[in-house]
Amino acid sequence: MVVTGVGVVSSIGTGADAYARALREGRSGARPIEAFDTTGFAHATGCEVVGFDPEQWLRRIPVAEAGRAAQFAIASARMAVDDAGIGEDDLRDRRGLVSIGTTDGGSDDGERLAAAFVHDGPAATDPAAARRVPASRLATGVARDLGLADVETSTVATACAAGNYAIGGGVDAIRTGEVDYALCGGADALCRMTFTGFYRLGAVDPERCRPFDVDRRGIHTGEGGAVLLLEPREDALARGARIYAEVLGYGLNCDAHHQVAPHGESVARCMALALEDAGVAPGDVDLISAHGTGTKANDATECGAIHGVFGADGDVPPTVSVKSMLGHTMGAASALAAVACALGIDRGFIPPTINHTETDPECAVDCVPNTSVEAELRIVQNNALAFGGNNAVLVLGRPA
Amino acid sequence: MNVDESAGVPAVANPVVRERAGEIKALVCRVLETEPDAVGLEDRFVDDLGADSMKLIELLSHLEIEFDVEIDEDELDRLVHLQGVYDVLGDVAGA
Amino acid sequence: MTGAVITAWSAISACGIGAAAHRAAYGDPARRPPPTPVGDPVPGEAHVAADFDVTEALGPKGTSSMDRCSGIAVAVAAEPLTAGQRAHAVPEGSVTGVVLGTTSGSAQTQLDFTRESLTRSKPYRVNPALMPFALMNSAAGQTAIWHGLTGPNTTIAGGRMSGLSTLRYGARLLATGRADAVLCGAVEEYGPARQWLADQRTPAAAGRRPLGEGGAVLLLEPAADDPLAASGDGAHHQDAHHRDAHHQDANHHDANGAGGRTPLAELLGVDTRVDVDDDPAAALDACIRRTLDRAGLTGGDVGAVAVSGPPGPLAGAERDAVARTAARADVRDPGEILGDTGAAAGPFQVTLLLDRPGVALVTAVDEDGTVGCGLLRVY
């Protein structure tokens, strides 16, 4: 099956072309956070989407009924459909799937409600906001706004790996023949709760997000959305569609080990499962888009696991982190990274790991520092790890 | 004074820490989910008591909350046993 | 046909802890506890799982910051995973997945975390141990950690559609060989935060029942004669007439259990739709007809239906669609016993149908605009 359309809302560019340009230029989305009050925090840099106008994208659902993450999901899905050159009416005649990954869902509304509760007690009410909180609104919102009735919808809430999970859900539904297309990806809005949690864990970098760097100090929280349109290759060929990439396979597993600390052996196992599902050997992989959050623990553990699967330094393909540019967009992260992989395959480049000064010996990979490079990519692996030990790895390939 | 005998009187000059030593130990036990009898002054949280780095950050956070102090994350290197907790708090509490 | 069978289940709710307590309450109205007043700071009455205490159930280690949502999930998973109601526990070396549904995770933990941040002298003086519990995937991740389950571990925020979504997703994990067994279910805790959100979402005048707390899980395994998913040792159970939808052999399930285990029910199909025309009854009607049709059945074959019982006028739409498509079926509503268990309603619906052999239907309607149904053959 193949990727024939992509849609992106991000801090470095909205839409496939702007996003591809930003990735190639190594642009940074970091700026002082304005989405919530940061008073009292010693530092608060994040990767916020600026200037997003939901009115431009929502056609059937009133803007007031969709939370910010749902708006990102709807905008991304609409872009992906447009990008694929399929009319929304044509989609309505086919059985489909909408799957959106998220960490926080409607928690940005939830935490504003919680703040009202803390200040004013239960007398404080905002029924419209309360109705935006259930996370199912992300996937259902896409279907309703695109007018798609005959679709299975799921909002996949597997935290920071949710985007890859959602894409995997689409892959399997197409493989089993239960659906004819899948709109899948991820979306999240900046949340004070998530920022506060990572800050407290000492996992927010006060300066810049620098994955694999010896001086890295953590993530920058970010926001955005990304959706890919997947369909069987025959269908795409039959309508003469532009094909970005082939979806070769994916793998899922769970560390079953620790709530927040990734487990190297298990992460390696997930990569092996994905490569096996894709029918490719480690030596065939030309690029790894790492989870690469920029925390001490993640990058060292993930790079260790990569070495475990791919072997000694010379055998490890270039391993980059687009989070250096986008921050950690939570449930959207691996979907945004998957789109970056598809664009890299299609347009022949490797996005850089920016903010890089000196590679940590514990992360001994070629992270393509600071400047993108031209490259013919045949097979690309996209990693995602999450709290709860939820790992998901996706493998994309150059269309045959 | 409410100093838990099993912890001994901490060898720190800070009177706040000496006075609240029992309370500090109780907090350590609560975070580490351990019985007070099991926690000696120099029993190492990670090696002897099964804590992980998440637990140590949890401990640091609760110490900040209970004592209304700011503890630098670098102090995690010293928050390795009860005596270390007394020492770190001794440097920042009531100063 | 999904090729998946339900081989075990458990539940925790106001009715008690474990499958036996629930079977007893389902069978005897006198054993169904009425809702109890819950007060501070948000008044109401609810069906709280009063017998369940996180520390009591799981011990003091690892539970000091655990919320009831994750606690119930961990505890309810134990029974189906161990021998007891099954001939064997999950075999060594097999891959077991966990697929749990939710509405928005633990609203209480999210509220408590925000309260700490807003009321302490610094906004970051929060208990960091709360943070992972505040995420929606906590219940599934904790279940995996406590029970050592390294298979796919997925959280689906499906609201009232969670029961159907997790069964469909779980069956697909089996069909694609990603797991040998999957725990499918959902959990919903009770707390002031959830009550307060529910009060706002649906005005009392629109008609809604007291909230219910609890969780239910179903162990899903490949039917032993399913050629797509069967393990090698199940191959000798190949049984072509198993696929005959009208076949009802009383001994059938003994001979064809997953890996020799006794299936309680076969999952014949799941179908969901999005109501884009503002006519949920029509959308659900279409789902039910298509699902029956695919299984080679008609509405007249359906012996029992369990409805999801959403608040407000949607409950009537759900009942209308059922009346139109399966008019003669015995209609059951777990909400009458357990209160509104939100995302957990789905797995509870299934557990309410397992006592009566024959074709059974589970329906669901969510306020977000999704409708769906699942079709079971109960052995």
mmCIF file of N, CA, C and O in Angstrom, chain A residues 19 101-103 159-164 167 185-188 222-226 289-291 293 322-323 326-340 382-385:
data_model
loop_
_atom_site.group_PDB
_atom_site.id
_atom_site.type_symbol
_atom_site.label_atom_id
_atom_site.label_comp_id
_atom_site.label_asym_id
_atom_site.label_seq_id
_atom_site.Cartn_x
_atom_site.Cartn_y
_atom_site.Cartn_z
ATOM 1 N N TYR A 19 6.234 22.599 4.594
ATOM 2 C CA TYR A 19 6.869 21.709 5.581
ATOM 3 C C TYR A 19 8.160 21.124 5.006
ATOM 4 O O TYR A 19 9.205 21.109 5.673
ATOM 5 N N GLY A 101 -3.791 9.711 16.243
ATOM 6 C CA GLY A 101 -3.087 9.486 17.497
ATOM 7 C C GLY A 101 -2.977 10.773 18.296
ATOM 8 O O GLY A 101 -2.866 11.861 17.726
ATOM 9 N N THR A 102 -2.996 10.651 19.603
ATOM 10 C CA THR A 102 -2.870 11.839 20.437
ATOM 11 C C THR A 102 -2.350 11.463 21.818
ATOM 12 O O THR A 102 -2.556 10.335 22.279
ATOM 13 N N THR A 103 -1.681 12.412 22.450
ATOM 14 C CA THR A 103 -1.308 12.240 23.852
ATOM 15 C C THR A 103 -2.355 12.892 24.741
ATOM 16 O O THR A 103 -2.868 12.299 25.668
ATOM 17 N N ALA A 159 -0.068 7.945 23.890
ATOM 18 C CA ALA A 159 0.907 8.968 24.264
ATOM 19 C C ALA A 159 1.826 9.323 23.092
ATOM 20 O O ALA A 159 1.369 9.541 21.975
ATOM 21 N N CYS A 160 3.134 9.349 23.347
ATOM 22 C CA CYS A 160 4.072 9.932 22.388
ATOM 23 C C CYS A 160 4.364 9.031 21.189
ATOM 24 O O CYS A 160 5.104 9.415 20.294
ATOM 25 N N ALA A 161 3.823 7.816 21.172
ATOM 26 C CA ALA A 161 3.984 6.952 20.003
ATOM 27 C C ALA A 161 2.678 6.864 19.209
ATOM 28 O O ALA A 161 2.562 6.068 18.275
ATOM 29 N N ALA A 162 1.711 7.675 19.569
ATOM 30 C CA ALA A 162 0.351 7.495 19.051
ATOM 31 C C ALA A 162 0.248 7.664 17.529
ATOM 32 O O ALA A 162 -0.552 6.992 16.882
ATOM 33 N N GLY A 163 1.054 8.549 16.971
ATOM 34 C CA GLY A 163 0.979 8.765 15.527
ATOM 35 C C GLY A 163 1.300 7.499 14.754
ATOM 36 O O GLY A 163 0.557 7.092 13.853
ATOM 37 N N ASN A 164 2.404 6.848 15.102
ATOM 38 C CA ASN A 164 2.749 5.591 14.437
ATOM 39 C C ASN A 164 1.705 4.506 14.702
ATOM 40 O O ASN A 164 1.415 3.689 13.827
ATOM 41 N N ILE A 167 -1.140 5.145 12.356
ATOM 42 C CA ILE A 167 -0.787 4.766 10.985
ATOM 43 C C ILE A 167 -0.824 3.237 10.866
ATOM 44 O O ILE A 167 -1.368 2.675 9.908
ATOM 45 N N GLY A 185 -2.893 9.549 11.284
ATOM 46 C CA GLY A 185 -1.808 10.422 11.701
ATOM 47 C C GLY A 185 -1.934 10.771 13.160
ATOM 48 O O GLY A 185 -2.310 9.914 13.964
ATOM 49 N N GLY A 186 -1.646 12.022 13.492
ATOM 50 C CA GLY A 186 -1.709 12.406 14.898
ATOM 51 C C GLY A 186 -1.906 13.900 15.050
ATOM 52 O O GLY A 186 -1.648 14.666 14.113
ATOM 53 N N ALA A 187 -2.358 14.302 16.230
ATOM 54 C CA ALA A 187 -2.557 15.727 16.509
ATOM 55 C C ALA A 187 -2.489 15.974 18.010
ATOM 56 O O ALA A 187 -2.958 15.165 18.801
ATOM 57 N N ASP A 188 -1.900 17.077 18.380
ATOM 58 C CA ASP A 188 -1.890 17.513 19.775
ATOM 59 C C ASP A 188 -1.724 19.023 19.839
ATOM 60 O O ASP A 188 -1.059 19.615 18.982
ATOM 61 N N GLY A 222 5.876 20.719 21.884
ATOM 62 C CA GLY A 222 5.414 21.328 20.650
ATOM 63 C C GLY A 222 3.988 20.932 20.367
ATOM 64 O O GLY A 222 3.356 20.208 21.151
ATOM 65 N N GLU A 223 3.473 21.404 19.267
ATOM 66 C CA GLU A 223 2.100 21.062 18.878
ATOM 67 C C GLU A 223 2.019 20.977 17.361
ATOM 68 O O GLU A 223 2.908 21.436 16.641
ATOM 69 N N GLY A 224 0.934 20.401 16.894
ATOM 70 C CA GLY A 224 0.738 20.309 15.455
ATOM 71 C C GLY A 224 -0.111 19.103 15.094
ATOM 72 O O GLY A 224 -0.695 18.446 15.972
ATOM 73 N N GLY A 225 -0.161 18.843 13.818
ATOM 74 C CA GLY A 225 -0.922 17.697 13.340
ATOM 75 C C GLY A 225 -0.346 17.214 12.023
ATOM 76 O O GLY A 225 0.307 17.975 11.297
ATOM 77 N N ALA A 226 -0.536 15.939 11.745
ATOM 78 C CA ALA A 226 -0.114 15.395 10.452
ATOM 79 C C ALA A 226 -0.997 14.210 10.118
ATOM 80 O O ALA A 226 -1.318 13.412 11.000
ATOM 81 N N SER A 289 14.565 7.743 11.180
ATOM 82 C CA SER A 289 13.998 8.914 11.826
ATOM 83 C C SER A 289 13.742 8.488 13.262
ATOM 84 O O SER A 289 12.816 7.726 13.541
ATOM 85 N N ALA A 290 14.605 8.955 14.163
ATOM 86 C CA ALA A 290 14.570 8.462 15.543
ATOM 87 C C ALA A 290 13.442 9.123 16.322
ATOM 88 O O ALA A 290 12.949 10.184 15.948
ATOM 89 N N HIS A 291 13.076 8.478 17.434
ATOM 90 C CA HIS A 291 12.178 9.154 18.364
ATOM 91 C C HIS A 291 12.902 10.401 18.872
ATOM 92 O O HIS A 291 12.296 11.464 18.952
ATOM 93 N N THR A 293 14.094 12.413 21.368
ATOM 94 C CA THR A 293 13.421 13.528 22.042
ATOM 95 C C THR A 293 14.378 14.611 22.499
ATOM 96 O O THR A 293 13.980 15.752 22.668
ATOM 97 N N VAL A 322 13.734 14.863 13.848
ATOM 98 C CA VAL A 322 13.038 16.085 13.419
ATOM 99 C C VAL A 322 12.500 16.855 14.621
ATOM 100 O O VAL A 322 12.074 18.002 14.483
ATOM 101 N N LYS A 323 12.532 16.223 15.809
ATOM 102 C CA LYS A 323 12.105 16.957 17.009
ATOM 103 C C LYS A 323 13.045 18.128 17.300
ATOM 104 O O LYS A 323 12.682 19.058 18.013
ATOM 105 N N LEU A 326 10.928 20.606 15.389
ATOM 106 C CA LEU A 326 9.485 20.692 15.687
ATOM 107 C C LEU A 326 9.181 20.653 17.174
ATOM 108 O O LEU A 326 8.036 20.856 17.578
ATOM 109 N N GLY A 327 10.201 20.374 17.986
ATOM 110 C CA GLY A 327 9.927 20.054 19.383
ATOM 111 C C GLY A 327 9.221 18.716 19.455
ATOM 112 O O GLY A 327 9.041 18.030 18.441
ATOM 113 N N HIS A 328 8.813 18.358 20.665
ATOM 114 C CA HIS A 328 8.114 17.090 20.845
ATOM 115 C C HIS A 328 6.612 17.370 20.770
ATOM 116 O O HIS A 328 6.023 17.897 21.701
ATOM 117 N N THR A 329 6.048 17.014 19.646
ATOM 118 C CA THR A 329 4.625 17.301 19.420
ATOM 119 C C THR A 329 3.747 16.144 19.896
ATOM 120 O O THR A 329 2.605 16.001 19.443
ATOM 121 N N MET A 330 4.250 15.345 20.800
ATOM 122 C CA MET A 330 3.475 14.314 21.503
ATOM 123 C C MET A 330 2.824 13.327 20.531
ATOM 124 O O MET A 330 3.513 12.692 19.772
ATOM 125 N N GLY A 331 1.502 13.228 20.554
ATOM 126 C CA GLY A 331 0.838 12.252 19.687
ATOM 127 C C GLY A 331 0.999 12.553 18.210
ATOM 128 O O GLY A 331 0.835 11.664 17.365
ATOM 129 N N ALA A 332 1.309 13.794 17.873
ATOM 130 C CA ALA A 332 1.527 14.148 16.472
ATOM 131 C C ALA A 332 2.942 13.820 16.022
ATOM 132 O O ALA A 332 3.223 13.771 14.818
ATOM 133 N N ALA A 333 3.842 13.591 16.985
ATOM 134 C CA ALA A 333 5.272 13.558 16.670
ATOM 135 C C ALA A 333 5.629 12.514 15.617
ATOM 136 O O ALA A 333 6.281 12.825 14.618
ATOM 137 N N SER A 334 5.202 11.269 15.832
ATOM 138 C CA SER A 334 5.634 10.249 14.873
ATOM 139 C C SER A 334 4.876 10.375 13.553
ATOM 140 O O SER A 334 5.363 9.911 12.522
ATOM 141 N N ALA A 335 3.707 11.020 13.563
ATOM 142 C CA ALA A 335 3.012 11.272 12.298
ATOM 143 C C ALA A 335 3.734 12.363 11.508
ATOM 144 O O ALA A 335 3.936 12.236 10.294
ATOM 145 N N LEU A 336 4.153 13.425 12.212
ATOM 146 C CA LEU A 336 4.929 14.472 11.539
ATOM 147 C C LEU A 336 6.243 13.901 11.013
ATOM 148 O O LEU A 336 6.684 14.238 9.908
ATOM 149 N N ALA A 337 6.850 13.006 11.798
ATOM 150 C CA ALA A 337 8.107 12.392 11.366
ATOM 151 C C ALA A 337 7.863 11.461 10.177
ATOM 152 O O ALA A 337 8.685 11.398 9.258
ATOM 153 N N ALA A 338 6.729 10.756 10.186
ATOM 154 C CA ALA A 338 6.419 9.861 9.063
ATOM 155 C C ALA A 338 6.243 10.666 7.777
ATOM 156 O O ALA A 338 6.679 10.254 6.697
ATOM 157 N N VAL A 339 5.600 11.826 7.890
ATOM 158 C CA VAL A 339 5.452 12.683 6.709
ATOM 159 C C VAL A 339 6.825 13.176 6.259
ATOM 160 O O VAL A 339 7.117 13.218 5.055
ATOM 161 N N ALA A 340 7.680 13.523 7.222
ATOM 162 C CA ALA A 340 9.032 13.954 6.867
ATOM 163 C C ALA A 340 9.764 12.848 6.109
ATOM 164 O O ALA A 340 10.464 13.112 5.123
ATOM 165 N N ASN A 382 10.920 4.765 10.858
ATOM 166 C CA ASN A 382 10.461 5.859 11.718
ATOM 167 C C ASN A 382 10.129 5.321 13.110
ATOM 168 O O ASN A 382 9.170 4.571 13.267
ATOM 169 N N ASN A 383 10.920 5.713 14.104
ATOM 170 C CA ASN A 383 10.752 5.189 15.465
ATOM 171 C C ASN A 383 9.812 6.048 16.306
ATOM 172 O O ASN A 383 9.817 7.272 16.191
ATOM 173 N N ALA A 384 9.081 5.393 17.187
ATOM 174 C CA ALA A 384 8.293 6.118 18.183
ATOM 175 C C ALA A 384 8.278 5.322 19.480
ATOM 176 O O ALA A 384 8.010 4.118 19.481
ATOM 177 N N LEU A 385 8.575 6.028 20.571
ATOM 178 C CA LEU A 385 8.545 5.432 21.912
ATOM 179 C C LEU A 385 7.601 6.271 22.763
ATOM 180 O O LEU A 385 7.340 7.425 22.436
#
